[in-house]
Amino acid sequence: MVGSSGAEAIEPKEIVEALFGFVDKAVAPLEDKHRDLLEDPARIFDERGLTSPEYQDVSRQVRELSAEAGFYTLYGAEELGGANLSATGIVAVQEAMHHKYRPDRILVHESVIPSPFTNGLSPLLLELNPQLLAERIDAIRDGVATLCFALSEPDAGSDVFNLRTKANPVEGGWMINGQKQWISNAAHASHAFVFAVTDPDAVRERRGGITCFFVDTDTEGFSVDTGIPMMGSRGSNATIISLTDVRVSPQQIVGEEGAALRLALGGISRGRLTMSATCVGLARWALDMAVEYANARRTFGRAIGEHQMIQAKLADMAMEIYLCHSAVLRTAEMVDAGRASIKETSIVKARCTEMVGKVLDEAIQVHGGLGLTNELGLEAGYRYARMLRIPDGTSEIQRRTIAKRLLRGDLDL
Ligand SMILES: Cc1cc2nc3c(=O)[nH]c(=O)nc-3n(C[C@H](O)[C@H](O)[C@H](O)COP(=O)(O)OP(=O)(O)OC[C@H]3O[C@@H](n4cnc5c(N)ncnc54)[C@H](O)[C@@H]3O)c2cc1C
């Protein structure tokens, strides 16, 4: 068990080994037991494209087991009861999980360790009113209650100053109205971080004016409208939600009124680095698959790995992965050293998400027709990899951030 303190004293390698042991002992039997459910998209998603209560029930069991064993809270701050793993520790764990387990083992990837900022022991919880936090934290830490992060809207994705959701002052607090889109995990979350405009003038001048509220999802007026089917799937974890006259008190403000974007960007930055490590792990899994197949499959009287064109593909994959792995590690070390790493985090997010797409594409090519089938998990990895270039800032937005930093004189590389 990884205790709620002192994870830093444990080497990431030991944590990873313990985590693998946990997955084999606790998650694999649940996967076996619920195989029919997990292989049937019509049971994972309901008719609105939302993850079904049946799937959520198994996911909750995994979360609770993981919390009990100390893995669910690995990335969380010590003040919240987390293991406070360093950035270098987080990227090591994240890479190892995605390297070891095929991408369609959704319970392993979605429920054992939550997203580093939109769910679980999100750092945003540190900014919560102490009494509210005390009332909610146990269930969140134990994996019973989950969270969602409701920033994006139909007209506000990359450009967050285009938010339309408003919180208008009323007696005793605010009233929130608006619609949010792409919100992961909203369907079954107990609480939501809801971002709303509280000072339209400041928003117009792009100098703040957006406030984050911690909202219980059973509050009157909070509703989940639909899931968003995407990439050949009949549903997804992403949802559209509506807020209609949702009343919130001043105690529900997260951080300071009008200063939510700094909070959001801090969280997103953490998400970008973790996602980059996910990409490296997934790409390594695909390379392992490609190498194994290149040694096994024979054409024209020899293993395909003996054809130079296949060798070049494998070598190109390894070159890209090696560089990305090194860059992620270096950026995590910068974060741990408390150094500014906005540019570097954008560099690795853009490069790693693009790299993993190319690697999965080539791994499928090496497998020929077999690569396209559902049997090997490569197509699931390909679809997942393609998705990663959009959330937490698109590739274009990362380049915009990198260029802005360069033009302001941040030329360190
Ligand atoms: C699977 C998934 C899960 C998500 N989960 C969440 C969540 O939990 N919570 C949440 O709040 N949001 C979530 N999002 C939303 C995500 O953050 C947005 O989709 C993303 O920020 C892009 O916004 P958009 O889709 O509106 O695209 P747009 O911002 O409309 O961009 C469209 C295109 O224009 C490009 N573009 C935009 N501005 C510029 C520019 N200045 N220069 C050059 N190119 C530009 C973009 O890169 C993109 O190619 C999720 C999205 C996905 C796909």
Coordinates of C-alpha atoms and ligand atoms in Angstrom, one line a residue:
M1 CA 0.0 0.0 0.0
V2 CA 1.2 3.5 -0.8
G3 CA 0.4 5.6 2.3
S4 CA -1.2 9.0 2.2
S5 CA 2.2 10.6 3.1
G6 CA 5.7 9.9 2.3
A7 CA 5.3 8.7 -1.2
E8 CA 8.3 10.8 -2.1
A9 CA 10.4 8.4 0.0
I10 CA 9.3 5.6 -2.3
E11 CA 11.0 5.3 -5.7
P12 CA 8.5 5.7 -8.7
K13 CA 9.7 2.3 -9.8
E14 CA 8.5 0.7 -6.6
I15 CA 5.1 2.5 -6.9
V16 CA 4.7 1.3 -10.4
E17 CA 5.5 -2.3 -9.4
A18 CA 2.9 -2.1 -6.6
L19 CA 0.4 -0.5 -9.0
F20 CA 0.9 -3.4 -11.5
G21 CA 0.3 -5.8 -8.7
F22 CA -2.9 -4.0 -7.7
V23 CA -4.2 -4.0 -11.3
D24 CA -3.6 -7.8 -11.6
K25 CA -5.0 -8.7 -8.3
A26 CA -8.0 -6.3 -8.0
V27 CA -8.9 -4.9 -11.4
A28 CA -8.3 -7.9 -13.7
P29 CA -10.8 -10.1 -11.9
L30 CA -13.5 -7.3 -12.2
E31 CA -12.7 -7.1 -15.9
D32 CA -13.1 -10.8 -16.3
K33 CA -16.4 -10.7 -14.3
H34 CA -17.8 -7.9 -16.4
R35 CA -16.3 -8.9 -19.8
D36 CA -19.7 -8.9 -21.5
L37 CA -20.4 -5.3 -20.3
L38 CA -16.9 -4.0 -21.1
E39 CA -17.0 -5.4 -24.7
D40 CA -20.5 -4.1 -25.5
P41 CA -20.7 -0.4 -26.3
A42 CA -24.5 -0.6 -26.2
R43 CA -24.2 -1.4 -22.5
I44 CA -21.3 1.0 -21.7
F45 CA -23.3 3.9 -23.1
D46 CA -27.0 4.6 -22.8
E47 CA -29.3 5.9 -25.6
R48 CA -28.2 9.5 -24.8
G49 CA -24.5 8.6 -25.3
L50 CA -23.8 8.9 -21.6
T51 CA -21.9 6.2 -19.8
S52 CA -24.5 3.9 -18.3
P53 CA -25.2 3.4 -14.6
E54 CA -24.1 -0.2 -15.1
Y55 CA -20.7 0.8 -16.3
Q56 CA -20.4 3.5 -13.6
D57 CA -21.1 1.0 -10.9
V58 CA -18.1 -1.1 -12.0
S59 CA -16.0 2.0 -12.4
R60 CA -16.9 3.0 -8.8
Q61 CA -15.9 -0.4 -7.5
V62 CA -12.4 0.1 -9.1
R63 CA -12.1 3.6 -7.8
E64 CA -12.9 2.5 -4.2
L65 CA -10.5 -0.4 -4.3
S66 CA -7.8 1.9 -5.8
A67 CA -8.5 4.5 -3.0
E68 CA -8.3 1.8 -0.3
A69 CA -4.9 0.7 -1.7
G70 CA -3.6 4.3 -1.9
F71 CA -3.3 4.5 -5.7
Y72 CA -6.4 6.7 -6.5
T73 CA -4.9 9.6 -4.5
L74 CA -1.3 9.2 -5.7
Y75 CA -1.3 12.5 -7.6
G76 CA -3.1 14.5 -4.9
A77 CA -1.7 17.1 -2.5
E78 CA -0.8 15.9 1.0
E79 CA -3.2 18.5 2.6
L80 CA -6.1 16.7 0.7
G81 CA -5.0 13.3 1.9
G82 CA -3.0 12.5 -1.3
A83 CA 0.4 11.0 -1.7
N84 CA 1.8 14.2 -3.1
L85 CA 3.8 12.5 -5.8
S86 CA 6.3 14.7 -7.5
A87 CA 5.9 15.7 -11.2
T88 CA 8.7 13.2 -12.1
G89 CA 6.9 10.5 -10.2
I90 CA 3.6 11.3 -11.9
V91 CA 5.1 11.1 -15.4
A92 CA 6.8 7.9 -14.5
V93 CA 3.6 6.3 -13.3
Q94 CA 1.5 7.6 -16.1
E95 CA 4.0 6.4 -18.8
A96 CA 4.3 3.0 -17.2
M97 CA 0.5 2.4 -17.0
H98 CA 0.0 3.3 -20.6
H99 CA 3.1 1.3 -21.7
K100 CA 1.9 -1.8 -19.9
Y101 CA -1.8 -1.9 -20.4
R102 CA -3.5 -1.9 -23.8
P103 CA -5.6 1.2 -24.4
D104 CA -8.9 -0.5 -24.5
R105 CA -8.6 -1.6 -20.9
I106 CA -10.8 1.3 -20.0
L107 CA -11.3 0.4 -16.3
V108 CA -7.5 0.4 -15.8
H109 CA -7.0 3.7 -17.6
E110 CA -10.1 5.6 -16.4
S111 CA -10.8 4.4 -12.9
V112 CA -7.6 3.5 -11.1
I113 CA -6.1 7.0 -11.1
P114 CA -8.3 10.0 -11.9
S115 CA -7.4 12.9 -14.2
P116 CA -4.8 15.1 -12.4
F117 CA -6.9 18.2 -12.3
T118 CA -10.5 17.7 -13.4
N119 CA -11.3 14.8 -11.0
G120 CA -10.1 13.1 -7.8
L121 CA -7.9 15.2 -5.5
S122 CA -7.8 18.1 -8.0
P123 CA -5.5 21.0 -6.8
L124 CA -8.4 23.3 -7.3
L125 CA -9.8 21.7 -4.1
L126 CA -7.1 23.5 -2.2
E127 CA -8.8 26.8 -3.0
L128 CA -12.2 25.7 -1.6
N129 CA -13.9 27.2 1.5
P130 CA -12.5 25.0 4.4
Q131 CA -15.9 24.0 5.8
L132 CA -17.2 23.0 2.3
L133 CA -14.0 21.1 1.7
A134 CA -14.2 19.3 5.1
E135 CA -17.8 18.2 4.3
R136 CA -17.0 16.8 0.8
I137 CA -13.4 15.6 0.9
D138 CA -13.8 12.2 2.4
A139 CA -16.1 10.9 -0.3
I140 CA -13.9 12.5 -3.0
R141 CA -10.7 10.9 -1.6
D142 CA -12.4 7.5 -1.2
G143 CA -13.4 7.5 -4.8
V144 CA -17.1 7.5 -3.9
A145 CA -17.8 11.0 -5.2
T146 CA -16.3 12.3 -8.5
L147 CA -15.8 15.7 -10.0
C148 CA -16.0 17.4 -13.4
F149 CA -14.4 20.6 -14.7
A150 CA -16.9 22.7 -16.6
L151 CA -15.1 25.4 -18.5
S152 CA -15.7 24.9 -22.2
E153 CA -18.9 26.0 -24.0
P154 CA -20.3 25.8 -27.5
D155 CA -18.7 29.2 -28.3
A156 CA -15.7 29.0 -25.9
G157 CA -13.1 26.4 -26.3
S158 CA -9.6 27.8 -27.1
D159 CA -10.9 31.3 -26.5
V160 CA -12.1 31.1 -22.9
F161 CA -12.9 34.9 -22.8
N162 CA -15.9 34.0 -25.1
L163 CA -17.7 32.4 -22.2
R164 CA -21.5 33.0 -22.2
T165 CA -22.3 31.3 -18.9
K166 CA -23.1 34.1 -16.4
A167 CA -23.3 34.3 -12.6
N168 CA -25.5 37.2 -11.7
P169 CA -25.6 38.6 -8.1
V170 CA -28.8 37.8 -6.2
E171 CA -29.6 38.0 -2.5
G172 CA -27.3 35.6 -0.7
G173 CA -25.0 34.8 -3.6
W174 CA -25.2 34.3 -7.3
M175 CA -27.5 32.7 -9.9
I176 CA -25.8 30.8 -12.7
N177 CA -27.2 30.4 -16.2
G178 CA -25.6 28.9 -19.3
Q179 CA -24.6 25.8 -21.2
K180 CA -21.3 23.9 -21.1
Q181 CA -20.0 21.5 -23.7
W182 CA -17.4 18.7 -23.8
I183 CA -17.5 18.3 -20.0
S184 CA -15.8 15.0 -19.1
N185 CA -17.4 12.8 -16.4
A186 CA -20.3 15.2 -15.8
A187 CA -22.9 12.4 -16.3
H188 CA -22.0 10.8 -12.9
A189 CA -20.0 13.5 -11.1
S190 CA -21.2 14.6 -7.6
H191 CA -19.6 18.0 -7.9
A192 CA -18.6 20.4 -10.7
F193 CA -16.1 23.2 -11.0
V194 CA -18.3 25.7 -12.9
F195 CA -16.7 28.7 -14.6
A196 CA -18.9 31.7 -15.1
V197 CA -18.6 35.3 -16.0
T198 CA -19.1 37.6 -13.0
D199 CA -17.6 40.8 -14.4
P200 CA -18.5 41.2 -18.1
D201 CA -16.4 44.4 -18.5
A202 CA -13.3 42.6 -17.3
V203 CA -14.0 39.7 -19.6
R204 CA -14.5 42.1 -22.6
E205 CA -11.1 43.6 -21.8
R206 CA -9.6 40.1 -21.3
R207 CA -8.3 40.9 -17.8
G208 CA -10.3 38.5 -15.7
G209 CA -13.9 38.6 -14.6
I210 CA -14.4 34.8 -14.6
T211 CA -15.2 33.0 -11.4
C212 CA -15.1 29.3 -10.5
F213 CA -17.9 27.9 -8.4
F214 CA -18.0 24.5 -6.7
V215 CA -21.4 23.2 -7.4
D216 CA -23.1 20.0 -6.2
T217 CA -24.6 18.4 -9.3
D218 CA -27.8 17.6 -7.5
T219 CA -28.4 21.3 -7.1
E220 CA -31.7 22.4 -8.7
G221 CA -31.2 23.7 -12.2
F222 CA -28.0 21.6 -12.9
S223 CA -28.7 19.1 -15.7
V224 CA -26.7 16.8 -18.0
D225 CA -28.4 17.0 -21.4
T226 CA -26.5 14.4 -23.4
G227 CA -23.3 12.6 -24.1
I228 CA -21.3 13.4 -27.2
P229 CA -20.7 10.4 -29.4
M230 CA -17.3 10.7 -31.1
M231 CA -14.6 8.9 -33.2
G232 CA -16.7 5.9 -34.2
S233 CA -18.2 5.4 -30.7
R234 CA -21.8 5.5 -29.7
G235 CA -21.0 7.7 -26.8
S236 CA -18.2 9.2 -24.8
N237 CA -17.3 10.5 -21.4
A238 CA -17.8 14.1 -22.7
T239 CA -21.1 15.7 -22.1
I240 CA -23.3 18.8 -22.6
I241 CA -24.7 20.3 -19.4
S242 CA -27.1 23.1 -18.7
L243 CA -27.3 25.4 -15.8
T244 CA -30.7 27.1 -15.3
D245 CA -31.1 29.5 -12.4
V246 CA -28.5 27.5 -10.3
R247 CA -28.1 29.3 -7.0
V248 CA -24.7 29.4 -5.3
S249 CA -23.5 31.0 -2.2
P250 CA -20.2 33.1 -1.7
Q251 CA -18.8 30.0 0.1
Q252 CA -18.9 28.1 -3.1
I253 CA -16.4 30.4 -4.9
V254 CA -13.2 28.5 -5.6
G255 CA -10.2 30.8 -5.1
E256 CA -11.0 34.5 -5.6
E257 CA -13.9 36.1 -7.4
G258 CA -13.0 37.0 -10.9
A259 CA -9.7 35.2 -10.9
A260 CA -10.6 31.7 -12.0
L261 CA -8.6 31.6 -15.2
R262 CA -5.3 31.5 -13.4
L263 CA -6.6 28.6 -11.4
A264 CA -7.9 26.9 -14.6
L265 CA -4.6 27.3 -16.4
G266 CA -2.6 26.0 -13.5
G267 CA -4.6 22.8 -13.6
I268 CA -4.6 22.5 -17.3
S269 CA -0.8 22.9 -17.3
R270 CA -0.6 19.9 -14.9
G271 CA -2.9 18.0 -17.2
R272 CA -0.8 18.8 -20.3
L273 CA 2.4 17.3 -18.7
T274 CA 0.5 14.2 -17.5
M275 CA -1.1 13.7 -20.9
S276 CA 2.4 14.0 -22.6
A277 CA 3.6 11.1 -20.4
T278 CA 0.4 9.1 -21.4
C279 CA 1.4 9.6 -25.0
V280 CA 4.9 8.3 -24.4
G281 CA 3.6 5.2 -22.6
L282 CA 1.0 4.5 -25.3
A283 CA 3.5 4.9 -28.1
R284 CA 5.9 2.5 -26.3
W285 CA 3.1 0.0 -26.1
A286 CA 2.4 0.3 -29.8
L287 CA 6.2 0.0 -30.6
D288 CA 6.4 -3.2 -28.5
M289 CA 3.5 -4.6 -30.5
A290 CA 5.1 -3.6 -33.8
V291 CA 8.4 -5.1 -33.0
E292 CA 6.9 -8.4 -31.8
Y293 CA 4.8 -8.6 -35.0
A294 CA 7.8 -7.6 -37.2
N295 CA 9.7 -10.6 -35.8
A296 CA 6.8 -13.0 -36.2
R297 CA 5.1 -12.2 -39.5
R298 CA 6.8 -13.5 -42.6
T299 CA 6.5 -12.4 -46.2
F300 CA 8.6 -13.1 -49.3
G301 CA 10.3 -15.9 -47.3
R302 CA 11.5 -13.7 -44.4
A303 CA 10.3 -11.9 -41.2
I304 CA 8.9 -8.5 -42.2
G305 CA 11.4 -7.0 -39.7
E306 CA 14.1 -8.0 -42.2
H307 CA 12.6 -5.7 -44.8
Q308 CA 14.3 -2.3 -44.7
M309 CA 11.1 -0.3 -45.0
I310 CA 9.7 -2.0 -41.9
Q311 CA 13.0 -1.4 -40.1
A312 CA 12.9 2.3 -40.9
K313 CA 9.4 2.5 -39.5
L314 CA 10.5 0.9 -36.2
A315 CA 13.6 3.1 -36.0
D316 CA 11.6 6.2 -36.7
M317 CA 9.1 5.3 -34.0
A318 CA 11.8 4.7 -31.4
M319 CA 13.6 7.9 -32.3
E320 CA 10.4 10.0 -31.7
I321 CA 9.5 8.1 -28.5
Y322 CA 13.0 8.5 -27.1
L323 CA 13.1 12.2 -27.7
C324 CA 9.6 12.7 -26.3
H325 CA 10.3 10.6 -23.2
S326 CA 13.5 12.7 -22.5
A327 CA 11.6 16.0 -23.0
V328 CA 8.8 15.0 -20.7
L329 CA 11.2 14.0 -18.0
R330 CA 13.2 17.2 -18.3
T331 CA 10.0 19.3 -18.1
A332 CA 8.8 17.3 -15.0
E333 CA 12.2 18.0 -13.4
M334 CA 11.7 21.8 -14.1
V335 CA 8.3 21.6 -12.5
D336 CA 9.8 19.9 -9.4
A337 CA 12.5 22.5 -9.2
G338 CA 9.8 25.2 -9.1
R339 CA 11.0 26.7 -12.4
A340 CA 8.7 28.3 -14.9
S341 CA 7.8 25.7 -17.5
I342 CA 4.8 27.1 -19.5
K343 CA 6.7 27.1 -22.8
E344 CA 8.3 23.7 -22.2
T345 CA 4.9 22.1 -21.1
S346 CA 3.3 23.4 -24.3
I347 CA 6.3 22.0 -26.3
V348 CA 5.9 18.5 -24.9
K349 CA 2.1 18.6 -25.1
A350 CA 2.1 19.5 -28.8
R351 CA 5.0 17.2 -29.7
C352 CA 3.9 14.1 -27.7
T353 CA 0.3 14.2 -28.8
E354 CA 1.4 14.5 -32.4
M355 CA 4.1 11.8 -32.0
V356 CA 1.7 9.2 -30.5
G357 CA -0.6 9.7 -33.5
K358 CA 2.2 9.0 -36.0
V359 CA 3.4 6.0 -33.9
L360 CA 0.0 4.4 -33.7
D361 CA -0.5 5.0 -37.4
E362 CA 2.8 3.2 -38.3
A363 CA 2.2 0.4 -35.8
I364 CA -1.1 -0.3 -37.6
Q365 CA 0.7 -0.2 -40.9
V366 CA 3.3 -2.8 -39.7
H367 CA 0.4 -5.1 -38.7
G368 CA -1.3 -4.9 -42.1
G369 CA -5.0 -5.8 -42.1
L370 CA -4.7 -7.2 -38.6
G371 CA -3.8 -3.7 -37.3
L372 CA -7.3 -2.4 -38.3
T373 CA -9.2 -5.1 -36.4
N374 CA -10.6 -4.6 -32.9
E375 CA -8.6 -7.6 -31.7
L376 CA -5.3 -6.1 -30.9
G377 CA -6.4 -2.8 -29.4
L378 CA -4.3 -0.8 -31.9
E379 CA -7.4 0.9 -33.5
A380 CA -8.6 1.9 -30.0
G381 CA -5.1 3.4 -29.3
Y382 CA -5.2 5.2 -32.7
R383 CA -8.6 6.7 -31.9
Y384 CA -7.5 7.7 -28.4
A385 CA -4.2 9.2 -29.7
R386 CA -6.1 11.3 -32.3
M387 CA -8.4 12.7 -29.6
L388 CA -5.4 13.9 -27.5
R389 CA -4.5 16.7 -29.9
I390 CA -7.7 18.6 -29.0
P391 CA -8.3 18.8 -25.2
D392 CA -6.2 20.7 -22.7
G393 CA -5.2 23.1 -25.5
T394 CA -5.0 22.1 -29.2
S395 CA -1.7 21.8 -31.0
E396 CA -2.3 25.2 -32.5
I397 CA -2.9 26.8 -29.1
Q398 CA 0.3 25.2 -27.8
R399 CA 2.2 26.7 -30.7
R400 CA 0.6 30.0 -30.0
T401 CA 1.8 29.8 -26.4
I402 CA 5.3 28.8 -27.4
A403 CA 5.6 31.6 -29.9
K404 CA 4.2 34.2 -27.5
R405 CA 6.8 33.2 -24.9
L406 CA 9.6 33.3 -27.5
L407 CA 8.6 36.7 -28.7
R408 CA 8.6 38.0 -25.1
G409 CA 12.2 37.0 -24.8
D410 CA 12.0 33.5 -23.2
L411 CA 14.5 31.9 -25.5
D412 CA 15.8 29.3 -23.0
L413 CA 15.7 25.8 -24.5
Ligands
LIG1 C1 -12.5 14.4 -25.4 C2 -12.6 15.8 -24.9 C3 -12.7 16.1 -23.5 C4 -12.8 17.4 -23.1 N1 -13.0 17.6 -21.7 C5 -13.2 18.8 -21.3 C6 -13.6 19.0 -19.9 O1 -13.6 18.1 -19.1 N2 -13.8 20.3 -19.5 C7 -13.8 21.4 -20.3 O2 -14.0 22.5 -19.9 N3 -13.4 21.2 -21.6 C8 -13.2 19.9 -22.1 N4 -12.9 19.7 -23.5 C9 -12.9 20.9 -24.4 C10 -11.6 21.2 -25.0 O3 -10.8 21.9 -24.0 C11 -11.8 22.1 -26.2 O4 -12.4 21.2 -27.2 C12 -10.6 22.7 -26.8 O5 -10.1 23.7 -25.9 C13 -10.8 23.3 -28.2 O6 -11.9 24.1 -28.2 P1 -12.9 23.9 -29.4 O7 -13.3 22.5 -29.6 O8 -14.0 24.9 -29.2 O9 -12.2 24.4 -30.7 P2 -11.9 25.9 -31.2 O10 -11.4 26.7 -30.1 O11 -13.2 26.4 -31.8 O12 -10.8 25.7 -32.3 C14 -11.1 25.2 -33.6 C15 -9.8 25.1 -34.4 O13 -9.2 26.5 -34.5 C16 -7.9 26.4 -33.9 N5 -7.6 27.7 -33.3 C17 -8.4 28.3 -32.3 N6 -7.8 29.5 -32.0 C18 -6.7 29.6 -32.7 C19 -5.6 30.6 -32.7 N7 -5.6 31.6 -32.0 N8 -4.6 30.3 -33.6 C20 -4.6 29.2 -34.4 N9 -5.5 28.3 -34.4 C21 -6.6 28.5 -33.5 C22 -7.9 25.3 -33.0 O14 -6.6 24.8 -32.7 C23 -8.7 24.3 -33.7 O15 -7.9 23.6 -34.7 C24 -12.8 18.4 -23.9 C25 -12.6 18.2 -25.3 C26 -12.5 16.9 -25.8 C27 -12.4 16.7 -27.3

